Short mmCIF file of C-alpha atoms in Angstrom, two decimals:
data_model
loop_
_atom_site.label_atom_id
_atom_site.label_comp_id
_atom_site.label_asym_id
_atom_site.label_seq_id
_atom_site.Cartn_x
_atom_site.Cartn_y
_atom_site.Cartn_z
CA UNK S 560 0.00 0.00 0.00
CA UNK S 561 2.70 2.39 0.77
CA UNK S 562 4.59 2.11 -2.43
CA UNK S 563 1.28 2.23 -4.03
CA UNK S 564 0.91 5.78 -2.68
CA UNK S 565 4.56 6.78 -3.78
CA UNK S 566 4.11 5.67 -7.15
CA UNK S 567 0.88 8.07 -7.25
CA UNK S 568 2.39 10.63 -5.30
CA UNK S 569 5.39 10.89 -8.12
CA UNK S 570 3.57 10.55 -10.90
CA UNK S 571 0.94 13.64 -9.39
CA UNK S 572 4.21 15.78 -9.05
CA UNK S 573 5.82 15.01 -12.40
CA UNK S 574 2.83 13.60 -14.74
CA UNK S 575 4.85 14.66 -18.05
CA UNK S 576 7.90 12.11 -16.82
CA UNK S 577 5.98 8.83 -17.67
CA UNK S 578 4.54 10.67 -20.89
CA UNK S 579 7.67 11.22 -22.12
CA UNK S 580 8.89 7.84 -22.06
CA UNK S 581 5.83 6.75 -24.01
CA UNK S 582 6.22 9.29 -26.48
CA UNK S 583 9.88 8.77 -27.14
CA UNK S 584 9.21 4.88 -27.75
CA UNK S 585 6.29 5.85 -30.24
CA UNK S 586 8.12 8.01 -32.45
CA UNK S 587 9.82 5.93 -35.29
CA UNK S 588 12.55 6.88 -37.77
CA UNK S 589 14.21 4.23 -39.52
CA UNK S 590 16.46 3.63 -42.92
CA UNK S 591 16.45 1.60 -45.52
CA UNK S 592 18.19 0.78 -49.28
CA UNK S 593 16.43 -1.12 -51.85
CA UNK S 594 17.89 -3.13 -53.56
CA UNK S 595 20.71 -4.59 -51.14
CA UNK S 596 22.46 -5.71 -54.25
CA UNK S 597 22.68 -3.29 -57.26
CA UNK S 598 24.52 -3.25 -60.65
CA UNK S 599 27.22 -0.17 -61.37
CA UNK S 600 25.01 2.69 -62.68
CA UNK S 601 21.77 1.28 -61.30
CA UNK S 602 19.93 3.40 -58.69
CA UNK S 603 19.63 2.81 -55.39
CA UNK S 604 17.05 4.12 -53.31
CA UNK S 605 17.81 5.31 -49.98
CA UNK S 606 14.40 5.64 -47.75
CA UNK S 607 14.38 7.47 -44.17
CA UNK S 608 11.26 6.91 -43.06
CA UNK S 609 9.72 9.15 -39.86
CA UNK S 610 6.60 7.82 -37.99
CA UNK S 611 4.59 10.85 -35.61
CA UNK S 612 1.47 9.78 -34.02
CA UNK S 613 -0.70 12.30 -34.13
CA UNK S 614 -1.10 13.39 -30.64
CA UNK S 615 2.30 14.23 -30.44
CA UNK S 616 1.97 15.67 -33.97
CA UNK S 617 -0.51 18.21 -32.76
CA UNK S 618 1.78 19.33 -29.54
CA UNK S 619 4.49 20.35 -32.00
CA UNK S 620 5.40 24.11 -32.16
CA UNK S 621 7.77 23.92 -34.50
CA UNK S 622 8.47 21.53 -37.13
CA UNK S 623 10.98 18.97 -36.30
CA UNK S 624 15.03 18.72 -37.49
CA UNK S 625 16.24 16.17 -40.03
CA UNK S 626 20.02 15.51 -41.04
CA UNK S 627 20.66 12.86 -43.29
CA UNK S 628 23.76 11.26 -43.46
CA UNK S 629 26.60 12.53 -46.27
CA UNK S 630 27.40 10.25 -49.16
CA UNK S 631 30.68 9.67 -50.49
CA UNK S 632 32.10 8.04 -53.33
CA UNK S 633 28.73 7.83 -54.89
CA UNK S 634 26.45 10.47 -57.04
CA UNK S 635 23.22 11.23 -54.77
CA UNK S 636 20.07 13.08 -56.09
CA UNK S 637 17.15 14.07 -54.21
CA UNK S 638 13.72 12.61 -54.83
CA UNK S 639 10.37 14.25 -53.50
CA UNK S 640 9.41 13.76 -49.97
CA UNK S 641 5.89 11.71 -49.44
CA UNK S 642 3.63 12.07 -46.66
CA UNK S 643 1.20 9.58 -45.64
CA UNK S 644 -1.47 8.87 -43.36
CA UNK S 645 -2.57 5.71 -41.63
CA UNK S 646 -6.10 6.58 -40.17
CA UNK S 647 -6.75 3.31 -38.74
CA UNK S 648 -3.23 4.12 -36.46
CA UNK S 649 -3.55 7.60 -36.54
CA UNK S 650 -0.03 8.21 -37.74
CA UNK S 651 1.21 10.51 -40.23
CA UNK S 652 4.06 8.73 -42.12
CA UNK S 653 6.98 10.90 -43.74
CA UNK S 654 9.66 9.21 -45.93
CA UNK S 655 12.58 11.02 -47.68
CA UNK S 656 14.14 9.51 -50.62
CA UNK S 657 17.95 9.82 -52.52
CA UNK S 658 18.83 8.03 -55.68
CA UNK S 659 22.09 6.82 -55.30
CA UNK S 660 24.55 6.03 -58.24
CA UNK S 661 28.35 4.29 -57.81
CA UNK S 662 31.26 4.23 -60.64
CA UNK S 663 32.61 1.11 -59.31
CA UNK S 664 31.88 -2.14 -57.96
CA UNK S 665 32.53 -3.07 -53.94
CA UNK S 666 30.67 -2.68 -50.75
CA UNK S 667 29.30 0.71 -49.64
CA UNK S 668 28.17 1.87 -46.40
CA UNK S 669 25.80 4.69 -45.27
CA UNK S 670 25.97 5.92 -42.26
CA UNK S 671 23.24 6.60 -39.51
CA UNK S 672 21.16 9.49 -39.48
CA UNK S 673 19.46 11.96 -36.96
CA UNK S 674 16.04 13.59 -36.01
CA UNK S 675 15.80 16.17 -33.42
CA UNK S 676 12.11 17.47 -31.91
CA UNK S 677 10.80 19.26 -29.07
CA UNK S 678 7.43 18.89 -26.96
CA UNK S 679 6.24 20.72 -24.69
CA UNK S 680 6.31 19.60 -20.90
CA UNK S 681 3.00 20.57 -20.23
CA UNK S 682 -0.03 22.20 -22.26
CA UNK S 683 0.86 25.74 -20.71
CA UNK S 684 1.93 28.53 -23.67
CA UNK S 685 5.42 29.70 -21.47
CA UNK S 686 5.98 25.91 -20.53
CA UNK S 687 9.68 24.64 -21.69
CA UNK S 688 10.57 21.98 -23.98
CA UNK S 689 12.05 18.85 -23.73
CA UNK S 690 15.18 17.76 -27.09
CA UNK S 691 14.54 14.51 -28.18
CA UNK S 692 16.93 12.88 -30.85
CA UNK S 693 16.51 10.06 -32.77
CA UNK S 694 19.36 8.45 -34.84
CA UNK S 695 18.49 5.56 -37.34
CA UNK S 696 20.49 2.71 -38.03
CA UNK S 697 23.47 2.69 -40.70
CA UNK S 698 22.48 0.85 -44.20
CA UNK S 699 24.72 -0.40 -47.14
CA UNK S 700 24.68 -2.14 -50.12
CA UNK S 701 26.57 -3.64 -52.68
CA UNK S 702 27.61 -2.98 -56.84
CA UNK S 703 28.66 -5.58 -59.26
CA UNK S 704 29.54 -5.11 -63.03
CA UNK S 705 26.57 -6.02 -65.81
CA UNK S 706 27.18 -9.72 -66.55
CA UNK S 707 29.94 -10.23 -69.80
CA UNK S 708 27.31 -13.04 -71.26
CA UNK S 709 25.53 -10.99 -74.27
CA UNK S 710 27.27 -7.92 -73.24
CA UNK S 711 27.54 -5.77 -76.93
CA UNK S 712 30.98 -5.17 -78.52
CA UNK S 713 29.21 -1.42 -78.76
CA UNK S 714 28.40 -1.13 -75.19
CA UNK S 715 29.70 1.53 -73.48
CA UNK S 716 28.48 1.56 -70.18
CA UNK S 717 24.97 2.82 -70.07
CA UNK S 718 22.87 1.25 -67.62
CA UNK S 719 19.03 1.79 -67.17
CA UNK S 720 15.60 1.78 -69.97
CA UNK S 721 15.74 4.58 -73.01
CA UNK S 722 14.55 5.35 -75.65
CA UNK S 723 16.31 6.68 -78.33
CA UNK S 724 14.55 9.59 -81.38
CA UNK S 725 17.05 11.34 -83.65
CA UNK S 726 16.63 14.72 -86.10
CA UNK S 727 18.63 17.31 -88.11
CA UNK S 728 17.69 21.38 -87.76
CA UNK S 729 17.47 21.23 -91.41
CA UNK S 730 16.27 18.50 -94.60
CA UNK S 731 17.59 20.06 -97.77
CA UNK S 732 21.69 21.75 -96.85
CA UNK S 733 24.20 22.09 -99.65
CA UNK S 734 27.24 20.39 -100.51
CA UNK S 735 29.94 21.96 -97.81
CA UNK S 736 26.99 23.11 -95.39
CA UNK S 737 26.99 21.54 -91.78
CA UNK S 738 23.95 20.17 -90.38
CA UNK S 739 23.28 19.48 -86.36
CA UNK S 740 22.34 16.14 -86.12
CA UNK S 741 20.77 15.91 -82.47
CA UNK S 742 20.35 12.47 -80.75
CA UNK S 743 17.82 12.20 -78.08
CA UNK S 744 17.87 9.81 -75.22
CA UNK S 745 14.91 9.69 -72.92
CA UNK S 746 14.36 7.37 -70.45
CA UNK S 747 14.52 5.81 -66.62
CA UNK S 748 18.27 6.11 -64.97
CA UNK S 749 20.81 8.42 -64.42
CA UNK S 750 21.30 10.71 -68.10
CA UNK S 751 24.76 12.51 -66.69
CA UNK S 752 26.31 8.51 -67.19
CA UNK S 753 25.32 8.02 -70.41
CA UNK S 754 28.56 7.88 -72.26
CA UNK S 755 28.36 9.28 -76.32
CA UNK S 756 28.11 6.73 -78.72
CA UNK S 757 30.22 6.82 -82.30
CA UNK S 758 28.31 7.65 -85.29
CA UNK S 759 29.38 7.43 -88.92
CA UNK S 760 28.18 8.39 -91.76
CA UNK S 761 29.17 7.11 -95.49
CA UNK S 762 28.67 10.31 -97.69
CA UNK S 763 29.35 13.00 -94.74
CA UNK S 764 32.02 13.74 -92.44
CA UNK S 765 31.18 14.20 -88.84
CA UNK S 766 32.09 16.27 -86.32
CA UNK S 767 31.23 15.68 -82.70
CA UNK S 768 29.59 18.81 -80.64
CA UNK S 769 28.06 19.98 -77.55
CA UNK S 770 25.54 17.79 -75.01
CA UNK S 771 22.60 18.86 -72.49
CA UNK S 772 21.47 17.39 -69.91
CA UNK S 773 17.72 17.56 -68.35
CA UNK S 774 16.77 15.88 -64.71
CA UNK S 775 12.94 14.20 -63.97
CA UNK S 776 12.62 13.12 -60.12
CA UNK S 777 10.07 10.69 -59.89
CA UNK S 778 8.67 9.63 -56.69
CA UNK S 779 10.87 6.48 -56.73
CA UNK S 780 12.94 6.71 -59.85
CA UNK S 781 15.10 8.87 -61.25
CA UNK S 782 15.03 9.60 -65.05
CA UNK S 783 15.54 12.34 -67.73
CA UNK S 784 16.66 13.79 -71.22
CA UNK S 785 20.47 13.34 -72.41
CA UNK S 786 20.72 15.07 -76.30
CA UNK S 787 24.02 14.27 -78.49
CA UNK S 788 24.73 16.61 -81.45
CA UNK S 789 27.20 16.38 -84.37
CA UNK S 790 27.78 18.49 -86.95
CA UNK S 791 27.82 16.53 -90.19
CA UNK S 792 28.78 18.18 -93.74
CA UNK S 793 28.23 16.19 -96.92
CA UNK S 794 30.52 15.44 -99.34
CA UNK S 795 28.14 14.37 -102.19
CA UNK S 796 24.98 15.83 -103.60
CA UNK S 797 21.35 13.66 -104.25
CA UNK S 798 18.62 12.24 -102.11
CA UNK S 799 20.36 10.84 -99.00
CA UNK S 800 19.58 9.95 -95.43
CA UNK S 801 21.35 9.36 -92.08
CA UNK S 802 21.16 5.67 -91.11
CA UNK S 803 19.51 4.04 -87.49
CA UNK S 804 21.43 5.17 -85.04
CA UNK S 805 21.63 2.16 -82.31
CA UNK S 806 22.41 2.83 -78.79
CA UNK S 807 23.10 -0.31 -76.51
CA UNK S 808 22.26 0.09 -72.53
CA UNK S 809 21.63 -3.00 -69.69
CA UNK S 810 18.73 -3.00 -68.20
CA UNK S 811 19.34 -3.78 -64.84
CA UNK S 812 15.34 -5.02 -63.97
CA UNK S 813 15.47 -7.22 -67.13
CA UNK S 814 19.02 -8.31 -66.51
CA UNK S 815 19.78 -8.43 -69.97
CA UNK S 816 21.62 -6.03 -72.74
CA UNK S 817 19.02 -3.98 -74.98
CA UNK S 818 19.32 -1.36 -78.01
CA UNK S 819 17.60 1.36 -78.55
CA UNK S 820 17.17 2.68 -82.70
CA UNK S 821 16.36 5.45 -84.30
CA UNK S 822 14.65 5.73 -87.26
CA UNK S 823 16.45 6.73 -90.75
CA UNK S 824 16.60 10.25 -91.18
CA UNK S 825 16.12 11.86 -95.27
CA UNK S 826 18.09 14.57 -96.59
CA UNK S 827 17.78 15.91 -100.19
CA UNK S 828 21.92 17.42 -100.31
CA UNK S 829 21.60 20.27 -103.31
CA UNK S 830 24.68 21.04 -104.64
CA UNK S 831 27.01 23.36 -102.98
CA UNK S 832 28.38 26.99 -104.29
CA UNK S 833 30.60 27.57 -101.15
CA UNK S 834 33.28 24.67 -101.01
CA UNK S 835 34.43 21.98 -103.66
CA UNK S 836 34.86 18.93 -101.77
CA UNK S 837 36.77 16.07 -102.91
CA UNK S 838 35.82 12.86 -103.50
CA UNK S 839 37.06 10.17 -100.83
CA UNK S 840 38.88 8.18 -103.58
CA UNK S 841 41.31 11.83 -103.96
CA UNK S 842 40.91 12.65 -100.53
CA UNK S 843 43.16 8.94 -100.27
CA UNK S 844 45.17 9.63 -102.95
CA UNK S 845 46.26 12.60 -101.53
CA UNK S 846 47.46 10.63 -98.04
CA UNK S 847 49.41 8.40 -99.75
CA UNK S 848 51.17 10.93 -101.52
CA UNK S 849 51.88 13.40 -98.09
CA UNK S 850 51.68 10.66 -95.71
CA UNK S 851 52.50 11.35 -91.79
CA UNK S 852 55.71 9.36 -90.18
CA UNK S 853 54.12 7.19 -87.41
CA UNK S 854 56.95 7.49 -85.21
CA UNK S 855 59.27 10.39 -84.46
CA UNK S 856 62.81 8.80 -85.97
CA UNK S 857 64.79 12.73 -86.18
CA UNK S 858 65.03 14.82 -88.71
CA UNK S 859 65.23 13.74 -92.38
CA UNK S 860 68.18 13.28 -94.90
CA UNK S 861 68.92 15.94 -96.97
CA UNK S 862 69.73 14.65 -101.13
CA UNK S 863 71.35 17.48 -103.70
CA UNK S 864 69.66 17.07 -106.85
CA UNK S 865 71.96 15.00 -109.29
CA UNK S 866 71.62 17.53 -112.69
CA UNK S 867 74.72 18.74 -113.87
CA UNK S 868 73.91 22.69 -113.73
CA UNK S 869 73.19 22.52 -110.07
CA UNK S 870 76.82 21.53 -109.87
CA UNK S 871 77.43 24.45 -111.76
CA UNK S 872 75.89 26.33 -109.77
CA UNK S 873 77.54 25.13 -106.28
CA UNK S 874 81.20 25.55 -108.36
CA UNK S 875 80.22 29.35 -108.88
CA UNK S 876 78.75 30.29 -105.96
CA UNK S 877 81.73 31.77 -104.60
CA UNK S 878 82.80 33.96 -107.21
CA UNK S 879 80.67 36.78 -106.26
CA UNK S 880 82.45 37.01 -103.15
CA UNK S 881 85.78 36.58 -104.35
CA UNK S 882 85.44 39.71 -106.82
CA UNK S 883 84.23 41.51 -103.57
CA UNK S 884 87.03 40.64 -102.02
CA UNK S 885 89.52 41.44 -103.86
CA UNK S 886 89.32 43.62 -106.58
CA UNK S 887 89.12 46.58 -104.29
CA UNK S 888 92.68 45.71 -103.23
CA UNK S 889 94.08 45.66 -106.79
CA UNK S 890 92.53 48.77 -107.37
CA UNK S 891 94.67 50.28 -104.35
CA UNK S 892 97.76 48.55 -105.32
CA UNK S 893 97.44 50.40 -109.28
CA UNK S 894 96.79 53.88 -107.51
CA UNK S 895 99.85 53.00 -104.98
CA UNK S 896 101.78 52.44 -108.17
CA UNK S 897 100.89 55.72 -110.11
CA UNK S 898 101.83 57.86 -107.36
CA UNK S 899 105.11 56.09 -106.55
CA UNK S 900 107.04 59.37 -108.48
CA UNK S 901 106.33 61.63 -105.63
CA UNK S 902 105.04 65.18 -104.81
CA UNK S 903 107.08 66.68 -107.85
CA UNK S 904 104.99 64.33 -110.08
CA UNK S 905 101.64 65.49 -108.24
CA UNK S 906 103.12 69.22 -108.46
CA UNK S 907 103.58 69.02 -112.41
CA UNK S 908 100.29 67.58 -112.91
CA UNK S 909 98.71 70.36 -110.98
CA UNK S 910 100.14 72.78 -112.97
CA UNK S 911 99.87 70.98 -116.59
CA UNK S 912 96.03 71.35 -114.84
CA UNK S 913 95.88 74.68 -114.41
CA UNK S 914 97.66 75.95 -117.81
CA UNK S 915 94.80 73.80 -119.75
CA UNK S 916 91.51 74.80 -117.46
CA UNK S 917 93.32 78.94 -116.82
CA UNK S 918 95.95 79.64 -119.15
CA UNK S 919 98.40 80.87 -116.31
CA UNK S 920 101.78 79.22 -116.24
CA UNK S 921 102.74 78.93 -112.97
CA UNK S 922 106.20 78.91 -113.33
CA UNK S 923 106.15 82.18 -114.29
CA UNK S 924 104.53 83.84 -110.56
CA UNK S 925 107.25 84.15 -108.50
CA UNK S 926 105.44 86.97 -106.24
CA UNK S 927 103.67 85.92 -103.69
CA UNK S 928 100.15 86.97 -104.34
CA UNK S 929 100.65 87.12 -107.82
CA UNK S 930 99.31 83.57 -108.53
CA UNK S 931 96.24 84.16 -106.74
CA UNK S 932 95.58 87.80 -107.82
CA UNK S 933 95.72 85.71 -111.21
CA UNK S 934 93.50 82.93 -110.80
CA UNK S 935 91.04 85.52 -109.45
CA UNK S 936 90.89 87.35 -113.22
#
């Protein structure tokens, strides 16, 4: 009887005490990953699921504090958050979702995550509030490669369902003109990992270009648009048409290796005004004529041409140089020579030069002055 009364007496001075425990035990928030086992580019989904009866729901002031848990070494996208409600149990059911995409094959783990809320201790407005914080469990899963039995010697990684449309911005170019051929992959996986495929095309050459991506979050998948261009110029004129384009992905809920096809697209190629392009039997030609080394082996050997006037030529090279050279000395050496006589040879000769240009003798000015007053007449 007496610890009957103590148990009453306690529970009449702190009546939120035994609430609280209750409360805290009826609050769920788990994790999950589906599938546990997962190919390399497949999604996995990563649940968090949040459980508030609604009692406790109604006692909320303010809306309660999620953290979930950082990936790493793996591409996560958001999906939207459903709410649910169980009216039978009178629980509103919140689950948040990531898609989840790995590179390579192994053993991931996720770690745990946390929810924080407050209640009230008592219905009062000014009453304080009690922190709770939940933390789920940590999750994993595991990536293998797509099987190698049917794999596609064209297979270059893509993982999921698509679809696959192709079209050019324009039906009738010109010989030399460039045309965007657009590829158009639409489907359920992750677009940014689609890798491009090769395309080639008989009568054009082709030039790869830009890409754009576009994101659709489902409520449990993730899926969008993933467009390849290429500009493509034809070399020949006449009614043409790009051929099915054939993508190969694995489809990782079919477990098997699919294609996806386009249908042909027609051209009608006029003739072009702009650039002469040469056939591809030239366009050969022309490589095997100036043809690239396929390994750097130094620098190549030089061969004279073996006609006789180029050895002419080298034999008389010099000369030009030679009369440089020396003729200016033999000129000095004759001048050297004619002046050998003297200054009474250079004094005759100015006066023989004189008597012809003046008609003075010098010979006969003795005076000084006189020869100048002379010269001056």
């Amino acid at each position: 009887m007496r610890r009957i009364r103590v148990a009453l007496c306690l529970s009449l001075l702190a009546p939120g005490a035994w609430l609280r425990a209750q409360e805290g035990e009826r609050v769920g928030f788990s994790a999950s990953v589906s599938p546990d086992t997962i190919y390399v580019g497949q999604q996995a989904t990563y649940a968090l699921t949040v459980r508030i009866p609604a009692d406790i729901r109604q006692r909320l002031r303010r809306n309660p504090e999620f953290v979930p848990p950082e990936p790493r070494t793996m591409l996560a996208y958001e999906l939207p958050i459903t709410r649910a409600a169980s009216p039978a149990d009178a629980v509103e059911v919140h689950t948040f979702r990531r898609a989840l995409f790995v590179l390579t094959p192994g053993r991931y783990q996720i770690p745990a995550a946390r929810l924080s809320y407050a209640l009230p201790q008592s219905a009062s407005f000014f009453s304080r509030e009690d922190e709770r914080v939940l933390r789920s469990g940590a999750t994993g899963f595991v990536a293998i490669d797509p099987p190698m039995r049917g794999r596609p010697a064209d297979w270059l990684g893509a993982v999921g369902v698509w679809r696959a449309t192709a079209r050019v911005d324009r039906s009738d170019p010109r010989v030399g003109d460039p045309v965007v051929l657009t590829l158009r992959l639409e489907g359920e996986g992750n677009p940014t990992l689609l890798p491009r495929p090769v395309v080639a095309i008989p009568w054009a050459d082709v030039v790869p270009q830009g890409e754009s991506v576009v994101l659709e979050a489902a409520a449990l998948m993730l899926g969008g648009v993933k467009e390849f261009s290429w500009l493509i110029t034809p070399r020949e004129q006449g009614d043409r048409s790009v051929p099915s384009l054939a993508y190969s992905f694995f489809d990782p809920d079919g477990r098997a290796f699919a294609v996806a096809r386009t249908d042909p697209v027609a051209l009608r190629v006029r003739p072009g005004t702009l650039v002469a392009v040469p056939p591809r039997a030239s366009a050969r030609r022309d490589a095997a004529v100036i043809a690239l080394r396929p390994a750097l082996s130094g620098p190549a050997r030089t061969t004279l041409p073996g006609s006789v006037w180029w050895m002419w030529i080298a034999l008389l090279a010099p000369l030009p140089w030679l009369v440089q050279r020396f003729a200016p000395r033999a000129l000095a050496g004759r001048a050297a020579k004619e002046n050998a006589a003297g200054p009474s040879s250079a004094r005759a000769l100015l006066e023989r030069g004189l008597r012809v240009r003046t008609g003075v003798d010098v010979a006969s000015f003795t005076t000084p002055g006189a020869l100048a007053a002379a010269l001056r007449l």
